[in-house]
Coordinates of C-alpha atoms in Angstrom, one line a residue:
Chain A
X1 CA -26.2 3.7 -91.1
X2 CA -24.6 1.2 -90.2
X3 CA -26.7 -1.5 -90.4
X4 CA -29.1 -3.9 -87.8
X5 CA -27.3 -7.3 -88.5
X6 CA -24.2 -5.6 -88.2
X7 CA -25.0 -4.0 -85.2
X8 CA -26.2 -7.5 -83.6
X9 CA -22.5 -8.6 -84.5
X10 CA -20.5 -6.3 -83.5
X11 CA -22.6 -6.9 -80.4
X12 CA -21.8 -10.5 -80.4
X13 CA -17.9 -9.5 -81.2
X14 CA -18.3 -7.2 -78.3
X15 CA -19.3 -10.2 -75.9
X16 CA -16.2 -12.1 -77.0
X17 CA -13.7 -9.7 -76.1
X18 CA -14.9 -9.4 -73.3
X19 CA -15.2 -13.4 -72.3
X20 CA -11.9 -13.9 -71.4
X21 CA -12.0 -11.2 -68.6
X22 CA -15.7 -13.6 -67.5
X23 CA -14.3 -16.7 -67.6
X24 CA -11.7 -16.3 -64.4
X25 CA -13.8 -13.5 -62.5
X26 CA -16.5 -15.8 -62.5
X27 CA -14.7 -19.3 -61.6
X28 CA -12.1 -17.2 -59.2
X29 CA -14.2 -14.5 -57.7
X30 CA -17.9 -14.8 -57.6
X31 CA -17.8 -18.6 -57.7
X32 CA -15.7 -18.6 -54.3
X33 CA -17.5 -15.6 -53.3
X34 CA -20.6 -17.7 -53.5
X35 CA -19.2 -20.9 -52.3
X36 CA -18.3 -19.0 -48.5
X37 CA -21.6 -19.4 -48.3
X38 CA -22.5 -23.0 -48.4
X39 CA -18.8 -24.0 -46.2
X40 CA -19.9 -21.5 -43.7
X41 CA -23.0 -24.0 -44.0
X42 CA -21.0 -27.3 -43.0
X43 CA -18.1 -28.2 -40.8
X44 CA -15.9 -29.0 -43.1
X45 CA -11.9 -28.5 -42.7
X46 CA -8.8 -28.9 -43.5
X47 CA -7.6 -32.3 -41.1
X48 CA -9.4 -34.3 -38.3
X49 CA -12.2 -36.6 -38.5
X50 CA -14.7 -33.2 -41.1
X51 CA -12.1 -33.2 -43.4
X52 CA -12.5 -36.1 -45.2
X53 CA -17.3 -36.3 -44.6
X54 CA -17.6 -32.6 -44.0
X55 CA -21.7 -32.7 -42.9
X56 CA -24.6 -29.3 -42.7
X57 CA -24.6 -28.0 -40.4
X58 CA -27.3 -25.1 -41.0
X59 CA -26.8 -21.8 -38.6
X60 CA -24.9 -23.4 -36.2
X61 CA -20.8 -21.4 -37.3
X62 CA -22.8 -18.8 -37.1
X63 CA -24.5 -19.0 -33.5
X64 CA -20.8 -20.0 -32.2
X65 CA -19.6 -17.3 -34.6
X66 CA -22.0 -14.7 -32.7
X67 CA -20.9 -15.4 -29.3
X68 CA -17.9 -15.5 -30.1
X69 CA -15.6 -12.8 -27.8
X70 CA -12.9 -13.4 -30.1
X71 CA -15.4 -12.3 -33.3
X72 CA -16.9 -9.2 -31.3
X73 CA -13.4 -8.0 -30.6
X74 CA -11.6 -8.6 -34.0
X75 CA -15.3 -6.5 -35.9
X76 CA -13.8 -4.5 -32.4
X77 CA -10.6 -3.8 -33.3
X78 CA -11.2 -3.1 -37.2
X79 CA -13.7 -0.7 -35.9
X80 CA -10.6 1.5 -34.5
X81 CA -8.4 0.6 -37.4
X82 CA -10.5 1.9 -39.8
X83 CA -11.4 4.9 -38.3
X84 CA -8.4 5.5 -37.1
X85 CA -6.3 5.1 -39.8
X86 CA -8.2 5.9 -42.5
X87 CA -10.9 8.1 -41.6
X88 CA -8.5 9.6 -39.4
X89 CA -5.1 9.4 -39.6
X90 CA -4.0 9.0 -43.3
X91 CA -7.2 12.0 -43.6
X92 CA -5.5 14.6 -41.4
X93 CA -2.7 14.5 -42.4
X94 CA -2.9 13.5 -46.1
X95 CA -5.1 16.8 -46.2
X96 CA -2.6 19.3 -43.9
X97 CA 0.5 17.9 -46.6
X98 CA -2.1 18.6 -49.3
X99 CA -2.7 22.7 -47.9
X100 CA 0.9 22.7 -47.3
X101 CA 2.2 21.8 -50.0
X102 CA -0.2 24.0 -52.1
X103 CA 1.2 27.1 -54.3
X104 CA 4.6 26.9 -55.8
X105 CA 7.0 25.5 -52.8
X106 CA 10.7 24.9 -53.5
X107 CA 11.3 22.2 -52.6
X108 CA 7.5 20.9 -52.7
X109 CA 8.5 17.9 -55.3
X110 CA 10.9 16.5 -52.6
X111 CA 8.3 16.8 -49.6
X112 CA 5.8 14.7 -52.3
X113 CA 7.8 12.0 -52.9
X114 CA 9.1 11.7 -49.7
X115 CA 5.1 11.7 -47.9
X116 CA 4.5 9.0 -51.7
X117 CA 7.2 6.8 -50.4
X118 CA 5.9 4.4 -47.7
X119 CA 2.6 3.6 -50.1
X120 CA 5.0 2.5 -52.3
X121 CA 6.3 0.1 -49.6
X122 CA 5.4 -3.8 -49.5
X123 CA 3.1 -4.7 -46.7
X124 CA 5.9 -7.5 -45.5
X125 CA 8.3 -4.4 -45.5
X126 CA 6.4 -1.8 -43.8
X127 CA 5.5 -4.0 -41.2
X128 CA 9.4 -5.2 -41.5
X129 CA 10.7 -1.2 -41.0
X130 CA 8.1 -0.4 -38.1
X131 CA 9.3 -3.7 -36.2
X132 CA 12.0 -2.1 -36.0
X133 CA 10.9 1.4 -34.8
X134 CA 8.8 -0.1 -32.4
X135 CA 9.7 -3.7 -31.1
X136 CA 12.9 -4.2 -28.8
X137 CA 11.5 -1.8 -25.5
X138 CA 13.8 0.8 -24.7
X139 CA 15.9 -0.2 -28.2
X140 CA 13.4 0.5 -30.6
X141 CA 13.7 3.4 -32.4
X142 CA 11.3 5.2 -31.5
X143 CA 12.3 4.7 -27.2
X144 CA 15.2 5.6 -28.4
X145 CA 14.6 8.5 -30.0
X146 CA 11.8 9.5 -26.8
X147 CA 14.7 9.2 -24.0
X148 CA 16.9 11.6 -26.3
X149 CA 14.1 14.3 -26.2
X150 CA 14.3 13.4 -22.5
X151 CA 10.8 11.8 -22.5
X152 CA 9.5 8.4 -21.5
X153 CA 9.3 5.0 -23.8
X154 CA 7.6 1.9 -23.3
X155 CA 7.1 -0.9 -24.8
X156 CA 5.4 0.7 -28.0
X157 CA 4.1 -3.2 -29.7
X158 CA 2.8 -4.3 -26.1
X159 CA 1.9 -1.5 -24.3
X160 CA -0.4 0.6 -27.1
X161 CA -0.8 -2.4 -29.7
X162 CA -4.0 -1.4 -31.6
X163 CA -2.2 1.9 -31.8
X164 CA 1.0 1.6 -33.1
X165 CA -1.1 -0.8 -35.8
X166 CA -3.7 2.2 -36.4
X167 CA -0.5 4.8 -36.5
X168 CA 1.9 2.6 -39.1
X169 CA -1.4 2.6 -41.2
X170 CA -1.7 5.7 -41.1
X171 CA 1.8 6.2 -42.3
X172 CA 1.7 3.8 -45.2
X173 CA -1.8 6.4 -46.7
X174 CA -0.7 10.0 -46.0
X175 CA 0.3 10.1 -48.9
X176 CA -2.6 8.4 -51.1
X177 CA -5.0 11.3 -49.6
X178 CA -2.4 14.1 -50.3
X179 CA -3.0 13.0 -53.8
X180 CA -6.3 13.3 -53.9
X181 CA -6.7 16.2 -51.6
X182 CA -4.3 17.9 -53.8
X183 CA -6.9 17.0 -57.2
X184 CA -8.8 18.6 -54.8
X185 CA -8.3 21.9 -54.4
X186 CA -6.7 22.5 -57.3
X187 CA -10.4 22.1 -58.5
X188 CA -11.5 24.3 -56.6
X189 CA -11.7 28.2 -59.0
X190 CA -9.1 30.5 -57.5
X191 CA -11.3 33.7 -58.1
X192 CA -13.7 32.0 -55.0
X193 CA -10.5 32.3 -53.0
X194 CA -10.1 36.1 -54.9
X195 CA -13.8 36.7 -53.8
X196 CA -13.7 36.2 -49.9
X197 CA -10.4 37.9 -49.7
X198 CA -12.5 41.2 -51.1
X199 CA -15.2 40.4 -48.2
X200 CA -12.2 40.3 -45.6
X201 CA -12.3 36.6 -44.9
X202 CA -9.3 35.6 -42.3
X203 CA -7.9 32.8 -42.5
X204 CA -10.3 30.0 -40.6
X205 CA -13.1 31.4 -42.4
X206 CA -12.3 30.8 -45.6
X207 CA -11.4 27.4 -45.0
X208 CA -14.3 26.6 -43.4
X209 CA -17.3 28.2 -45.7
X210 CA -15.2 28.0 -48.6
X211 CA -12.5 25.3 -48.9
X212 CA -14.2 22.2 -47.2
X213 CA -17.5 22.6 -48.3
X214 CA -16.2 22.6 -51.7
X215 CA -14.0 19.1 -51.3
X216 CA -17.2 17.2 -48.9
X217 CA -17.6 15.7 -52.7
X218 CA -14.2 14.2 -52.5
X219 CA -13.8 14.1 -49.3
X220 CA -16.7 11.8 -49.0
X221 CA -14.8 10.0 -52.0
X222 CA -11.7 9.1 -50.6
X223 CA -13.6 8.1 -47.3
X224 CA -15.5 5.8 -48.5
X225 CA -12.9 3.9 -51.0
X226 CA -10.2 4.3 -48.4
X227 CA -13.0 2.9 -45.6
X228 CA -13.1 -0.4 -47.7
X229 CA -9.4 -0.9 -49.4
X230 CA -8.9 -0.6 -45.2
X231 CA -10.8 -3.0 -44.4
X232 CA -8.8 -5.6 -46.3
X233 CA -5.5 -4.7 -45.3
X234 CA -3.9 -8.3 -44.2
X235 CA 0.1 -8.3 -44.1
X236 CA 0.6 -5.4 -42.5
X237 CA -1.2 -6.2 -39.2
X238 CA -0.1 -9.5 -40.0
X239 CA 3.8 -9.2 -40.3
X240 CA 3.8 -6.9 -37.4
X241 CA 2.0 -7.8 -35.0
X242 CA 0.6 -11.3 -36.4
X243 CA -2.6 -10.0 -34.1
X244 CA -1.5 -10.5 -30.9
X245 CA -0.2 -9.9 -28.1
X246 CA -3.8 -11.9 -27.7
X247 CA -6.2 -10.3 -30.0
X248 CA -5.6 -6.9 -29.6
X249 CA -4.4 -6.5 -33.2
X250 CA -6.8 -8.9 -34.5
X251 CA -8.6 -7.3 -37.5
X252 CA -11.1 -9.4 -39.2
X253 CA -9.1 -10.4 -42.0
X254 CA -6.8 -11.9 -39.4
X255 CA -8.4 -13.2 -37.1
X256 CA -10.0 -15.0 -40.6
X257 CA -6.8 -16.3 -41.1
X258 CA -5.9 -17.8 -38.0
X259 CA -9.2 -19.9 -37.6
X260 CA -8.8 -20.7 -41.2
X261 CA -5.4 -21.3 -42.3
X262 CA -3.6 -21.9 -38.8
X263 CA -7.2 -24.2 -36.8
X264 CA -7.8 -25.2 -40.0
X265 CA -12.1 -24.7 -39.3
X266 CA -12.6 -23.8 -42.9
X267 CA -16.4 -24.2 -42.9
X268 CA -16.2 -21.6 -39.4
X269 CA -13.8 -19.6 -41.3
X270 CA -15.9 -19.2 -43.7
X271 CA -18.8 -18.0 -41.5
X272 CA -16.7 -15.6 -40.9
X273 CA -15.6 -14.2 -44.5
X274 CA -19.6 -14.5 -45.2
X275 CA -20.1 -11.7 -42.4
X276 CA -16.7 -9.5 -43.9
X277 CA -18.1 -9.5 -46.7
X278 CA -21.5 -8.5 -46.0
X279 CA -20.0 -5.6 -44.0
X280 CA -17.6 -5.2 -47.0
X281 CA -20.7 -5.2 -49.8
X282 CA -22.3 -2.6 -48.4
X283 CA -19.2 -0.4 -48.2
X284 CA -19.3 -0.9 -51.7
X285 CA -22.7 -0.1 -52.4
X286 CA -23.3 3.1 -51.1
X287 CA -19.6 3.4 -52.9
X288 CA -21.7 3.2 -56.4
X289 CA -24.6 5.0 -55.2
X290 CA -22.3 7.7 -53.9
X291 CA -20.2 7.5 -57.6
X292 CA -23.5 8.2 -59.5
X293 CA -21.2 5.7 -61.5
X294 CA -21.9 6.8 -65.4
X295 CA -21.3 3.5 -66.7
Chain B
X1 CA -1.3 47.0 -44.0
X2 CA 1.1 45.2 -46.6
X3 CA 4.3 45.2 -43.8
X4 CA 1.8 43.4 -41.3
X5 CA 0.6 40.6 -45.1
X6 CA 4.3 39.5 -45.5
X7 CA 5.3 38.7 -42.1
X8 CA 1.6 36.9 -42.1
X9 CA 2.5 35.3 -45.2
X10 CA 6.7 35.2 -43.9
X11 CA 4.5 33.1 -40.7
X12 CA 2.6 31.0 -42.8
X13 CA 5.5 29.2 -45.3
X14 CA 7.0 28.8 -41.6
X15 CA 4.3 26.9 -41.1
X16 CA 3.7 25.0 -43.5
X17 CA 7.5 24.2 -44.1
X18 CA 7.6 23.4 -40.4
X19 CA 4.8 21.1 -40.7
X20 CA 5.9 19.6 -44.0
X21 CA 9.8 18.5 -42.6
X22 CA 7.8 16.8 -39.4
X23 CA 5.7 14.8 -41.5
X24 CA 8.6 13.7 -44.6
X25 CA 10.2 12.9 -41.2
X26 CA 7.5 10.8 -40.0
X27 CA 7.8 8.9 -43.3
X28 CA 11.3 8.7 -44.7
X29 CA 12.7 7.2 -40.9
X30 CA 11.6 3.1 -41.5
X31 CA 12.9 3.8 -45.0
X32 CA 16.0 5.5 -43.1
X33 CA 17.0 2.8 -40.9
X34 CA 16.8 0.2 -43.7
X35 CA 18.5 1.8 -45.8
X36 CA 21.9 2.3 -43.7
X37 CA 21.0 -1.3 -41.6
X38 CA 21.3 -3.1 -44.9
X39 CA 24.9 -1.9 -45.5
X40 CA 25.4 -1.9 -41.8
X41 CA 28.3 -4.5 -41.4
X42 CA 26.9 -4.7 -37.8
X43 CA 23.0 -3.7 -37.5
X44 CA 21.4 -3.6 -35.2
X45 CA 17.6 -3.6 -34.5
X46 CA 17.4 0.2 -34.1
X47 CA 18.8 3.6 -36.2
X48 CA 22.1 3.9 -36.1
X49 CA 25.2 5.1 -38.6
X50 CA 27.0 1.8 -40.0
X51 CA 29.8 0.9 -38.2
X52 CA 31.4 0.1 -41.1
X53 CA 30.2 0.2 -44.8
X54 CA 29.8 -2.6 -46.5
X55 CA 27.5 -4.9 -49.4
X56 CA 28.4 -8.3 -47.6
X57 CA 24.5 -7.8 -46.2
X58 CA 23.2 -7.6 -50.2
X59 CA 25.7 -10.3 -51.1
X60 CA 25.0 -13.2 -48.8
X61 CA 21.3 -12.7 -49.8
X62 CA 22.3 -13.3 -53.4
X63 CA 24.8 -16.7 -52.0
X64 CA 24.6 -17.5 -48.8
X65 CA 20.0 -17.3 -49.4
X66 CA 18.1 -18.0 -52.1
X67 CA 18.0 -14.0 -53.7
X68 CA 18.3 -14.7 -57.0
X69 CA 14.9 -17.8 -57.1
X70 CA 13.2 -15.5 -54.3
X71 CA 13.7 -12.5 -56.9
X72 CA 13.1 -14.4 -60.2
X73 CA 10.2 -16.5 -59.1
X74 CA 8.2 -13.1 -57.8
X75 CA 9.8 -11.7 -61.3
X76 CA 7.9 -14.0 -62.9
X77 CA 5.0 -14.8 -61.4
X78 CA 4.4 -11.2 -61.0
X79 CA 5.3 -10.4 -64.5
X80 CA 3.3 -13.2 -66.1
X81 CA -0.1 -11.9 -64.1
X82 CA 0.5 -8.1 -65.3
X83 CA 1.1 -9.7 -68.9
X84 CA -2.4 -11.5 -68.5
X85 CA -3.8 -8.7 -67.5
X86 CA -3.3 -6.3 -70.0
X87 CA -4.1 -8.3 -72.9
X88 CA -7.6 -9.4 -71.1
X89 CA -8.3 -6.3 -69.6
X90 CA -7.0 -4.3 -72.7
X91 CA -10.2 -6.8 -75.1
X92 CA -12.8 -6.7 -72.3
X93 CA -12.5 -3.4 -71.7
X94 CA -12.7 -2.4 -74.9
X95 CA -15.6 -4.4 -75.3
X96 CA -17.1 -1.9 -72.2
X97 CA -16.4 1.1 -73.6
X98 CA -18.2 0.6 -77.2
X99 CA -20.8 -1.8 -76.3
X100 CA -24.9 -1.0 -76.3
X101 CA -25.8 -4.4 -74.7
X102 CA -28.3 -4.7 -71.5
X103 CA -25.1 -6.9 -69.9
X104 CA -22.2 -4.0 -70.3
X105 CA -24.8 -1.8 -67.2
X106 CA -24.6 -5.1 -64.7
X107 CA -21.2 -6.0 -65.8
X108 CA -19.8 -2.3 -64.9
X109 CA -21.4 -2.4 -61.1
X110 CA -20.0 -6.0 -60.7
X111 CA -16.7 -4.9 -61.2
X112 CA -16.4 -2.1 -58.3
X113 CA -18.0 -4.4 -55.9
X114 CA -15.9 -7.0 -56.7
X115 CA -12.8 -4.5 -56.0
X116 CA -14.5 -3.9 -52.0
X117 CA -14.2 -7.6 -51.5
X118 CA -11.2 -8.3 -49.2
X119 CA -9.3 -11.0 -50.4
X120 CA -8.9 -12.6 -46.9
X121 CA -12.9 -14.0 -46.9
X122 CA -12.6 -15.5 -50.9
X123 CA -8.9 -17.3 -49.7
X124 CA -11.5 -21.1 -48.6
X125 CA -13.0 -21.1 -51.3
X126 CA -10.3 -20.3 -53.4
X127 CA -8.1 -23.3 -51.6
X128 CA -10.6 -24.9 -51.8
X129 CA -11.6 -24.5 -55.7
X130 CA -8.1 -24.6 -56.3
X131 CA -7.3 -28.0 -54.5
X132 CA -10.0 -29.5 -56.3
X133 CA -8.3 -28.6 -60.2
X134 CA -5.2 -30.1 -58.4
X135 CA -6.2 -33.2 -57.7
X136 CA -7.8 -33.4 -60.8
X137 CA -4.9 -32.5 -62.5
X138 CA -2.6 -34.4 -60.6
X139 CA -4.2 -37.4 -61.6
X140 CA -3.7 -36.9 -65.3
X141 CA 0.1 -35.6 -64.9
X142 CA 1.1 -38.6 -61.9
X143 CA 0.5 -41.9 -64.3
X144 CA 1.5 -40.0 -67.8
X145 CA 5.1 -37.7 -66.7
X146 CA 5.7 -40.6 -63.2
X147 CA 8.7 -39.2 -61.6
X148 CA 8.9 -35.7 -63.4
X149 CA 5.2 -34.4 -62.2
X150 CA 6.7 -33.4 -59.4
X151 CA 8.3 -30.8 -61.1
X152 CA 5.4 -30.7 -64.0
X153 CA 2.7 -30.1 -60.7
X154 CA 5.5 -26.9 -59.9
X155 CA 4.7 -25.1 -62.8
X156 CA 1.3 -26.4 -63.3
X157 CA 0.2 -26.5 -60.2
X158 CA -2.7 -25.2 -59.2
X159 CA -1.5 -25.6 -55.6
X160 CA 2.1 -24.9 -54.9
X161 CA 2.2 -23.8 -58.5
X162 CA 2.8 -21.8 -61.2
X163 CA -0.1 -21.3 -63.0
X164 CA -1.7 -21.1 -59.8
X165 CA -0.7 -18.3 -58.5
X166 CA -0.5 -16.7 -61.8
X167 CA -4.1 -17.1 -62.7
X168 CA -5.5 -15.9 -58.8
X169 CA -3.4 -12.8 -59.3
X170 CA -4.6 -11.8 -62.4
X171 CA -7.9 -12.8 -61.6
X172 CA -7.5 -10.0 -58.5
X173 CA -5.7 -7.2 -60.7
X174 CA -8.9 -7.5 -63.8
X175 CA -10.9 -5.5 -61.6
X176 CA -9.1 -2.3 -61.5
X177 CA -7.6 -2.7 -65.0
X178 CA -10.8 -3.4 -67.3
X179 CA -12.3 -0.3 -64.8
X180 CA -9.4 1.8 -66.0
X181 CA -9.3 0.7 -69.9
X182 CA -13.4 1.2 -70.4
X183 CA -13.0 5.0 -68.8
X184 CA -9.6 5.1 -71.3
X185 CA -11.3 4.2 -75.0
X186 CA -14.1 6.0 -74.0
X187 CA -11.9 8.9 -74.0
X188 CA -10.8 7.7 -77.8
X189 CA -12.8 9.1 -80.2
X190 CA -14.5 6.5 -82.5
X191 CA -13.9 8.1 -86.1
X192 CA -10.6 5.7 -86.3
X193 CA -12.2 2.5 -85.6
X194 CA -15.4 3.5 -88.2
X195 CA -12.4 4.8 -91.1
X196 CA -11.5 1.5 -90.1
X197 CA -14.7 -0.3 -90.8
X198 CA -15.7 1.1 -94.0
X199 CA -12.0 0.3 -95.3
X200 CA -13.5 -2.9 -94.4
X201 CA -10.9 -3.9 -91.8
X202 CA -11.2 -7.0 -90.5
X203 CA -12.5 -7.1 -86.3
X204 CA -8.8 -8.7 -85.8
X205 CA -7.0 -5.8 -88.5
X206 CA -8.9 -2.9 -86.4
X207 CA -7.5 -4.5 -83.3
X208 CA -4.0 -4.5 -83.7
X209 CA -3.9 -1.6 -86.3
X210 CA -6.5 0.6 -84.4
X211 CA -6.6 0.0 -81.0
X212 CA -3.7 -1.1 -79.8
X213 CA -1.5 1.5 -80.1
X214 CA -3.8 4.2 -79.5
X215 CA -4.6 2.2 -75.9
X216 CA -0.4 2.1 -75.0
X217 CA -0.9 4.7 -72.4
X218 CA -4.3 2.7 -71.2
X219 CA -2.3 -0.3 -71.0
X220 CA 0.2 1.1 -69.2
X221 CA -1.6 2.3 -66.6
X222 CA -2.9 -0.3 -65.5
X223 CA 0.3 -2.7 -66.1
X224 CA 1.4 -0.5 -63.8
X225 CA -1.6 -0.6 -61.3
X226 CA -1.3 -4.6 -61.6
X227 CA 2.7 -5.1 -61.0
X228 CA 2.3 -2.9 -57.8
X229 CA -0.4 -4.4 -55.9
X230 CA 0.2 -8.3 -57.5
X231 CA 4.1 -7.4 -56.2
X232 CA 3.5 -6.6 -53.3
X233 CA 0.5 -9.1 -52.4
X234 CA 1.5 -10.8 -49.2
X235 CA -1.4 -13.4 -48.3
X236 CA -1.8 -15.2 -52.0
X237 CA 1.7 -16.3 -52.1
X238 CA 1.5 -17.1 -48.5
X239 CA -1.2 -19.5 -48.7
X240 CA -0.4 -20.8 -52.4
X241 CA 3.2 -21.7 -52.3
X242 CA 4.9 -24.2 -49.8
X243 CA 7.7 -25.6 -51.3
X244 CA 10.9 -23.8 -51.0
X245 CA 11.9 -23.4 -54.7
X246 CA 8.8 -21.5 -55.7
X247 CA 8.8 -19.2 -52.6
X248 CA 8.8 -15.4 -53.4
X249 CA 10.6 -12.7 -52.2
X250 CA 7.9 -11.8 -49.2
X251 CA 7.7 -15.3 -48.1
X252 CA 11.8 -14.7 -48.5
X253 CA 11.7 -12.3 -46.5
X254 CA 8.5 -13.2 -43.9
X255 CA 10.6 -16.0 -43.0
X256 CA 14.0 -15.0 -42.6
X257 CA 12.3 -12.8 -39.6
X258 CA 11.1 -15.5 -38.5
X259 CA 14.1 -17.7 -38.0
X260 CA 13.9 -15.6 -34.4
X261 CA 17.2 -17.3 -32.7
X262 CA 19.1 -15.5 -34.9
X263 CA 17.6 -12.5 -36.2
X264 CA 20.3 -11.4 -38.6
X265 CA 19.4 -7.7 -39.1
X266 CA 21.2 -6.1 -42.1
X267 CA 20.2 -9.7 -43.8
X268 CA 16.5 -8.5 -43.5
X269 CA 17.1 -5.4 -44.5
X270 CA 19.3 -5.8 -47.6
X271 CA 16.3 -8.6 -48.7
X272 CA 13.3 -5.7 -48.1
X273 CA 15.8 -3.1 -50.1
X274 CA 15.6 -5.4 -53.6
X275 CA 12.1 -6.2 -52.2
X276 CA 11.5 -2.9 -52.3
X277 CA 13.9 -1.4 -55.5
X278 CA 11.1 -2.6 -58.2
X279 CA 7.5 -1.3 -56.4
X280 CA 9.6 2.0 -55.9
X281 CA 11.2 2.2 -59.4
X282 CA 7.3 1.3 -60.6
X283 CA 5.3 3.5 -58.1
X284 CA 7.2 6.4 -59.8
X285 CA 6.0 6.0 -63.0
X286 CA 2.4 4.8 -61.8
X287 CA 2.3 8.2 -59.5
X288 CA 1.0 10.9 -62.8
X289 CA -1.9 7.8 -63.2
X290 CA -3.0 8.1 -59.5
X291 CA -5.5 10.4 -59.8
X292 CA -7.8 9.2 -62.2
X293 CA -7.7 5.6 -60.8
X294 CA -8.7 7.0 -57.8
X295 CA -11.9 7.2 -59.2
X296 CA -12.2 2.6 -60.3
X297 CA -11.1 2.4 -55.8
X298 CA -7.4 2.5 -56.4
X299 CA -5.6 2.7 -53.1
X300 CA -1.8 1.4 -52.2

């Protein structure tokens, strides 16, 4: 009914409307991503001789990177951080909260808001608040609570740095996990539970045989998204520990930052960045495939 | 039988409430410390009841420190980026929803993948690119404005200037906003536009009269998520801004905290509260959109 010429003009108009989005993404995202691959093969630096005349050094940065114990340490730290906070901490506590909130409970609004509040806190605020909880030896709030309960205290950020950073990131993400899993739980038809009760299933059986399998797609999607977003966490860790003590909490993003902006080795930092980009892309592609996005 | 069941329900609900209370305390405790410390005349690192209640910490944020400037800078850069994102993603999201061209699918996959790239990984090349722009711009500005060129560059510069931070924040938030708007327009029936086309309306008229009014809820969601994420961003201002005049709230908070020899917890807590409040307001509005946008890869 609508003519071919009109259709063609329409598509041109659509492209025109997309152009303001396309340009910033090309210049400020795609081009830097490609440029980082090039940079990683030079000895580019912010200061010193290399800053004046950067040279092409081939794969030298990568050889150095792969023999750098600090780089492998940052990958390990990132792995513990992601698995501990996104996969285990946030998910388990979020799921427990979602199940506990199920049904019409008195005060569920209040509990929901309390659990979501950490999610609204900017990274630096979160880091700062948790310094009060954890830093300062026996002066830390957590230590005071432990002492009041007659339990041993520690210099938390010095003794268990990685565990503490992981816990703080868990704290930040329980709310989002809870919201998404609540939506997933609400999508399970109540008839299924009715039928299970008729058949005499107990609570554990119902959970293992009905809730968990029906929730599997939601859980999988949640885990992929929280994994990729946790890999790029920077401000929280940086504000809390700046990667220390030593390199105990130096996740990959803090490692890249330190290499690039405190030792000013841009080329070397870029090699680390390319590895981080590839890892994230790998997760991203599996996420897009899993989602089977209807675009 | 009935008694067994009712005692079991009581037990379940006690367990549920107990769990919720414990998790809520875990979530709220740091906020309680911050709120109390910010009104305590003698705030300490640890949680305690205020010695005496005072608003002095807040007045110092704005009078002795650069509180107004930090707040103004944060608000200006983040709101500018939010407005830009709303406009660009509104247009682009519409195109992505209505087009049937070959580039539609690759583009959509691309914006989903862009969402997963860690910003620290893009920072070095981004900094180099912006530095190049900045030097070129400086070469033009300096002869033109002479002694005023420093002020000009603070506004329009790409490094240590408002413009640079705004466009990078915009580009960073665009993918999610485009996705939100695309999904939103998919749910808007085409009848209205087709009616407008039959009435002979041009593209601009269609956008102004038909699409903007229809798209308002979607634009609100895209704007709220942009605002929250840009407001909470710490890395970009940390890298892109160095002048004290341009400092934003996260930088103000971070740098006040680094003055190791004179840590003033009351002041720090007051800055943190000032920084937190807009984020919480935006989040409370955005909460209802949280589930729908999750598939676009949003989180926190």
